[in-house]
Coordinates of C-alpha atoms and ligand atoms in Angstrom, one line a residue:
X19 CA 0.0 0.0 0.0
X20 CA 1.2 3.5 -1.0
X21 CA 1.7 5.7 2.1
X22 CA 2.6 9.4 2.3
X23 CA 5.8 9.3 4.3
X24 CA 5.7 10.8 7.8
X25 CA 2.1 9.7 8.5
X26 CA 0.6 8.7 11.7
X27 CA -2.1 6.0 11.3
X28 CA -4.9 5.6 13.9
X29 CA -5.8 2.0 13.4
X30 CA -9.0 0.4 15.0
X31 CA -8.6 -3.2 16.0
X32 CA -11.2 -5.8 16.9
X33 CA -13.1 -5.6 20.2
X34 CA -13.4 -9.4 20.3
X35 CA -13.8 -11.1 17.0
X36 CA -10.4 -11.0 15.1
X37 CA -12.3 -11.4 11.7
X38 CA -13.5 -7.8 12.3
X39 CA -10.0 -6.3 11.5
X40 CA -10.4 -4.4 8.3
X41 CA -8.2 -5.5 5.2
X42 CA -6.7 -2.0 5.1
X43 CA -5.9 -2.1 8.8
X44 CA -3.8 -5.2 8.2
X45 CA -2.0 -3.5 5.2
X46 CA -1.1 -0.5 7.3
X47 CA 0.1 -2.6 10.2
X48 CA 2.3 -4.6 8.0
X49 CA 3.8 -1.6 6.0
X50 CA 4.5 1.1 8.6
X51 CA 7.9 1.4 10.1
X52 CA 6.7 1.0 13.8
X53 CA 3.5 0.3 15.7
X54 CA 2.9 2.2 18.9
X55 CA 0.7 -0.1 21.0
X56 CA -0.9 0.4 24.4
X57 CA 0.3 -3.1 25.4
X58 CA 2.9 -4.6 23.0
X59 CA 2.3 -8.2 24.3
X60 CA -1.4 -7.9 23.7
X61 CA -0.9 -6.4 20.2
X62 CA 1.7 -9.3 19.5
X63 CA -1.2 -11.8 19.7
X64 CA -3.1 -9.9 16.9
X65 CA 0.0 -9.5 14.8
X66 CA 1.0 -13.1 15.2
X67 CA -2.6 -14.1 14.0
X68 CA -2.1 -11.8 11.0
X69 CA 1.5 -12.9 10.3
X70 CA 2.9 -9.4 10.7
X71 CA 6.3 -8.7 12.4
X72 CA 6.4 -5.0 12.3
X73 CA 8.5 -3.5 15.2
X74 CA 6.4 -2.3 18.1
X75 CA 6.9 0.1 21.0
X76 CA 4.7 0.8 24.0
X77 CA 2.5 3.9 24.3
X78 CA 0.3 3.9 27.3
X79 CA -1.1 6.5 29.7
X80 CA 2.1 6.6 31.8
X81 CA 4.7 7.2 29.0
X82 CA 2.6 8.9 26.3
X83 CA 3.8 12.4 27.2
X84 CA 7.5 11.2 26.8
X85 CA 6.7 9.3 23.6
X86 CA 5.3 12.3 21.8
X87 CA 8.6 14.1 20.9
X88 CA 10.2 10.8 20.1
X89 CA 7.5 9.8 17.7
X90 CA 7.2 13.2 16.1
X91 CA 11.0 13.1 15.4
X92 CA 10.6 9.8 13.6
X93 CA 7.7 11.2 11.5
X94 CA 9.9 14.2 10.7
X95 CA 12.5 11.7 9.4
X96 CA 9.8 10.4 7.0
X97 CA 8.8 7.2 9.0
X98 CA 5.3 6.1 9.1
X99 CA 3.7 5.1 12.4
X100 CA 0.5 3.1 13.3
X101 CA -1.1 3.6 16.7
X102 CA -3.3 0.8 18.1
X103 CA -4.9 0.2 21.5
X104 CA -5.7 -3.2 23.1
X105 CA -9.1 -3.3 21.4
X106 CA -11.3 -1.0 19.3
X107 CA -10.6 2.6 18.4
X108 CA -7.6 4.2 19.9
X109 CA -8.3 7.5 21.9
X110 CA -11.8 6.3 22.8
X111 CA -11.3 5.7 26.6
X112 CA -7.7 4.7 25.4
X113 CA -4.4 6.5 25.0
X114 CA -3.4 8.6 22.0
X115 CA -5.1 12.0 22.4
X116 CA -1.7 13.7 23.4
X117 CA 0.1 12.0 20.6
X118 CA -2.5 13.1 17.9
X119 CA -2.5 16.6 19.2
X120 CA 1.3 16.7 19.2
X121 CA 1.7 15.3 15.7
X122 CA -0.9 17.7 14.3
X123 CA 0.7 20.6 15.9
X124 CA 4.1 19.6 14.5
X125 CA 2.4 19.8 11.0
X126 CA 2.4 16.0 10.2
X127 CA -0.4 14.1 8.6
X128 CA -2.8 11.9 10.8
X129 CA -5.0 9.4 9.0
X130 CA -7.6 7.0 10.2
X131 CA -8.4 3.4 9.6
X132 CA -11.7 3.2 11.2
X133 CA -13.3 0.1 12.6
X134 CA -14.6 -1.4 15.8
X135 CA -15.7 0.7 18.6
X136 CA -17.6 -0.8 21.6
X137 CA -19.7 2.3 22.2
X138 CA -20.9 2.5 18.5
X139 CA -21.4 -1.2 18.3
X140 CA -23.6 -1.1 21.4
X141 CA -25.6 1.9 20.2
X142 CA -26.3 0.0 17.0
X143 CA -28.0 -2.8 18.8
X144 CA -29.5 -1.1 21.7
X145 CA -32.8 0.0 20.1
X146 CA -32.6 3.5 21.8
X147 CA -32.6 6.7 20.0
X148 CA -29.3 7.2 18.1
X149 CA -29.9 10.7 16.5
X150 CA -28.2 12.3 19.4
X151 CA -26.1 10.7 22.0
X152 CA -23.4 11.5 24.7
X153 CA -20.5 9.3 25.3
X154 CA -19.5 9.4 29.0
X155 CA -16.7 6.8 29.0
X156 CA -16.2 5.2 32.4
X157 CA -18.2 6.6 35.3
X158 CA -16.1 7.4 38.3
X159 CA -14.9 4.4 40.2
X160 CA -15.5 5.8 43.8
X161 CA -19.2 5.2 44.7
X162 CA -19.9 8.8 46.1
X163 CA -18.3 10.4 42.9
X164 CA -20.2 8.0 40.6
X165 CA -23.5 8.8 42.3
X166 CA -22.8 12.5 42.1
X167 CA -22.0 12.2 38.4
X168 CA -25.1 10.2 37.7
X169 CA -27.2 12.8 39.4
X170 CA -25.6 15.5 37.2
X171 CA -26.4 13.5 34.1
X172 CA -29.9 12.4 35.1
X173 CA -31.6 15.4 33.2
X174 CA -29.7 14.7 30.0
X175 CA -32.2 14.1 27.2
X176 CA -29.7 12.6 24.8
X177 CA -29.0 8.8 24.9
X178 CA -26.0 8.3 27.2
X179 CA -23.3 5.6 26.6
X180 CA -21.0 4.5 29.3
X181 CA -18.3 1.8 29.6
X182 CA -18.1 -0.5 32.6
X183 CA -15.9 -3.3 33.8
X184 CA -16.8 -6.6 35.5
X185 CA -15.4 -5.2 38.7
X186 CA -18.0 -2.5 39.0
X187 CA -20.9 -3.5 36.9
X188 CA -23.0 -4.5 40.0
X189 CA -22.2 -1.4 42.0
X190 CA -22.9 0.8 39.0
X191 CA -26.2 -1.0 38.3
X192 CA -27.3 -0.3 41.9
X193 CA -26.6 3.3 41.5
X194 CA -28.3 3.5 38.1
X195 CA -31.4 2.0 39.6
X196 CA -31.4 4.4 42.5
X197 CA -31.0 7.5 40.3
X198 CA -32.9 6.6 37.1
X199 CA -35.8 4.4 38.2
X200 CA -37.6 3.0 35.4
X201 CA -35.6 4.6 32.6
X202 CA -34.7 2.0 29.9
X203 CA -31.1 0.8 29.8
X204 CA -29.6 -1.6 27.3
X205 CA -26.7 -3.6 28.7
X206 CA -24.5 -4.8 26.0
X207 CA -21.9 -7.4 27.0
X208 CA -19.1 -9.2 25.3
X209 CA -19.9 -7.8 21.9
X210 CA -18.7 -9.8 18.9
X211 CA -17.5 -12.5 21.3
X212 CA -18.8 -16.0 22.1
X213 CA -21.0 -15.0 25.0
X214 CA -22.4 -11.8 23.5
X215 CA -25.6 -10.6 25.0
X216 CA -27.7 -7.5 25.1
X217 CA -30.8 -6.8 27.1
X218 CA -33.0 -3.8 27.7
X219 CA -34.6 -3.3 31.1
X220 CA -35.8 -0.5 33.4
X221 CA -32.8 0.8 35.4
X222 CA -34.2 -0.4 38.7
X223 CA -34.4 -4.0 37.3
X224 CA -30.7 -4.2 36.3
X225 CA -29.3 -5.2 39.7
X226 CA -31.8 -8.1 39.9
X227 CA -31.0 -9.2 36.4
X228 CA -27.3 -9.2 37.1
X229 CA -27.8 -11.1 40.4
X230 CA -29.9 -13.9 38.8
X231 CA -26.8 -15.4 37.0
X232 CA -23.1 -14.7 38.0
X233 CA -22.1 -15.3 34.3
X234 CA -24.0 -12.0 33.5
X235 CA -21.6 -10.1 35.6
X236 CA -18.6 -11.3 33.5
X237 CA -16.7 -9.7 30.7
X238 CA -16.9 -6.2 29.2
X239 CA -19.9 -4.0 29.3
X240 CA -21.4 -1.0 27.5
X241 CA -24.5 0.6 29.1
X242 CA -26.7 2.5 26.7
X243 CA -29.2 4.6 28.8
X244 CA -32.3 6.3 27.4
X245 CA -32.2 10.1 27.7
X246 CA -34.4 11.8 30.1
X247 CA -37.9 12.4 28.9
X248 CA -38.3 16.1 27.9
X249 CA -41.2 17.5 30.1
X250 CA -41.7 20.8 31.6
X251 CA -39.6 20.9 34.8
X252 CA -42.5 21.5 37.1
X253 CA -44.6 18.6 35.8
X254 CA -41.5 16.3 35.9
X255 CA -41.0 17.4 39.5
X256 CA -44.6 16.7 40.5
X257 CA -44.6 13.3 39.0
X258 CA -41.2 11.9 40.1
X259 CA -40.2 13.6 43.4
X260 CA -41.6 10.9 45.7
X261 CA -40.6 8.0 43.5
X262 CA -37.1 9.4 43.4
X263 CA -36.9 10.0 47.1
X264 CA -38.1 6.5 47.8
X265 CA -35.2 5.2 45.8
X266 CA -32.6 7.6 47.2
X267 CA -33.5 7.5 50.9
X268 CA -32.2 4.0 51.6
X269 CA -29.0 4.9 50.0
X270 CA -28.3 8.4 51.3
X271 CA -29.2 10.6 54.3
X272 CA -32.3 12.9 54.1
X273 CA -30.3 16.0 53.2
X274 CA -28.3 14.3 50.4
X275 CA -31.3 12.5 49.1
X276 CA -33.3 15.7 48.9
X277 CA -30.5 17.7 47.4
X278 CA -30.1 15.2 44.6
X279 CA -34.0 14.9 44.1
X280 CA -34.3 18.7 43.9
X281 CA -31.7 18.9 41.2
X282 CA -33.2 16.1 39.2
X283 CA -36.7 17.2 39.4
X284 CA -36.5 21.0 39.4
X285 CA -38.3 21.1 42.7
X286 CA -37.1 23.7 45.2
X287 CA -34.5 22.2 47.8
X288 CA -36.8 23.1 50.8
X289 CA -39.8 21.3 49.2
X290 CA -37.7 18.2 48.4
X291 CA -36.3 18.2 52.0
X292 CA -39.8 18.5 53.6
X293 CA -41.1 15.7 51.4
X294 CA -37.9 13.5 52.3
X295 CA -38.6 14.1 56.0
X296 CA -42.2 13.1 55.6
X297 CA -41.3 10.0 53.7
X298 CA -38.7 8.9 56.3
X299 CA -41.1 9.0 59.1
Ligands
SAM23 N1 -11.1 1.9 22.6 C1 -12.2 0.9 22.9 C2 -13.3 1.1 22.0 O1 -13.2 1.7 20.9 O2 -14.4 0.7 22.3 C3 -12.5 1.0 24.4 C4 -11.4 0.7 25.3 S1 -11.9 0.9 27.0 C5 -10.4 0.9 27.8 C6 -12.5 -0.7 27.3 C7 -13.9 -0.8 27.6 O3 -14.7 -0.8 26.4 C8 -14.4 -2.0 28.4 O4 -14.3 -1.9 29.8 C9 -15.9 -2.1 28.0 O5 -16.6 -1.2 28.7 C10 -15.8 -1.6 26.5 N2 -15.7 -2.8 25.6 C11 -14.6 -3.1 25.0 N3 -14.8 -4.3 24.3 C12 -16.1 -4.7 24.5 C13 -16.9 -5.7 24.0 N4 -16.5 -6.6 23.2 N5 -18.2 -5.8 24.5 C14 -18.7 -4.8 25.4 N6 -17.9 -3.8 25.7 C15 -16.6 -3.7 25.4

């Protein structure tokens, strides 16, 4: 394949099924001078499968800043470089942003070989609106921070896409149920792999669905969350304040529960607090 010299190629790789690698991706990986990989040993397995022995170097979140000048220097000497991550599209919840910014700033060409991305794959099967969506990446790992972030996102009317790991899927599902109630969520798990599964449930039913079979808690997950219904704030507040407080009160104190409920419903803090006190009695 003909390449303009001094190009950085951003190459998407499979998220499970190796047959999903694009033929052009294989050509680029075989012909560049070096492949910058998030984990060189992980990428070695893909390259062995393809019969490619292009030299590799590591580029991960801890060394990316140091790698940028080094790789820009190689592009300046006319070398071609491919960037890959462990799976899917580099830069999407993966390293590479600093490299791409640095390479563009230095005036070199950046080109894409598009392909698999778990967020887009999940959206395409979720059956939730896709005309407008927000990609949130991973929600915060700390429970308090995660709940705060979810409360901030609860009014978002666009479809929301989040990544989650097997370590936190149950805790995140509990929080989603508490904050979002009956809002539909599609959980897409192990996409393109042997145990691929996707299910759409009301948020409050997700914890129970996961608990019913420990296999459902394994692997890699994308959560596609229906956007908030667009209703006048006052009407939304009247309808959902009690339901929301009933979900929040077992998880948080009266003050915190009412603060979150007030923010989500548009009801005054004082009103939400008085209602929370009444419900707690
Ligand atoms: N860059 C990747 C992409 O384009 O999708 C994402 C990398 S991020 C570090 C890894 C997360 O992506 C996983 O924790 C999971 O949430 C999601 N993911 C990756 N592969 C997946 C798959 N086959 N099925 C479901 N989710 C997946």
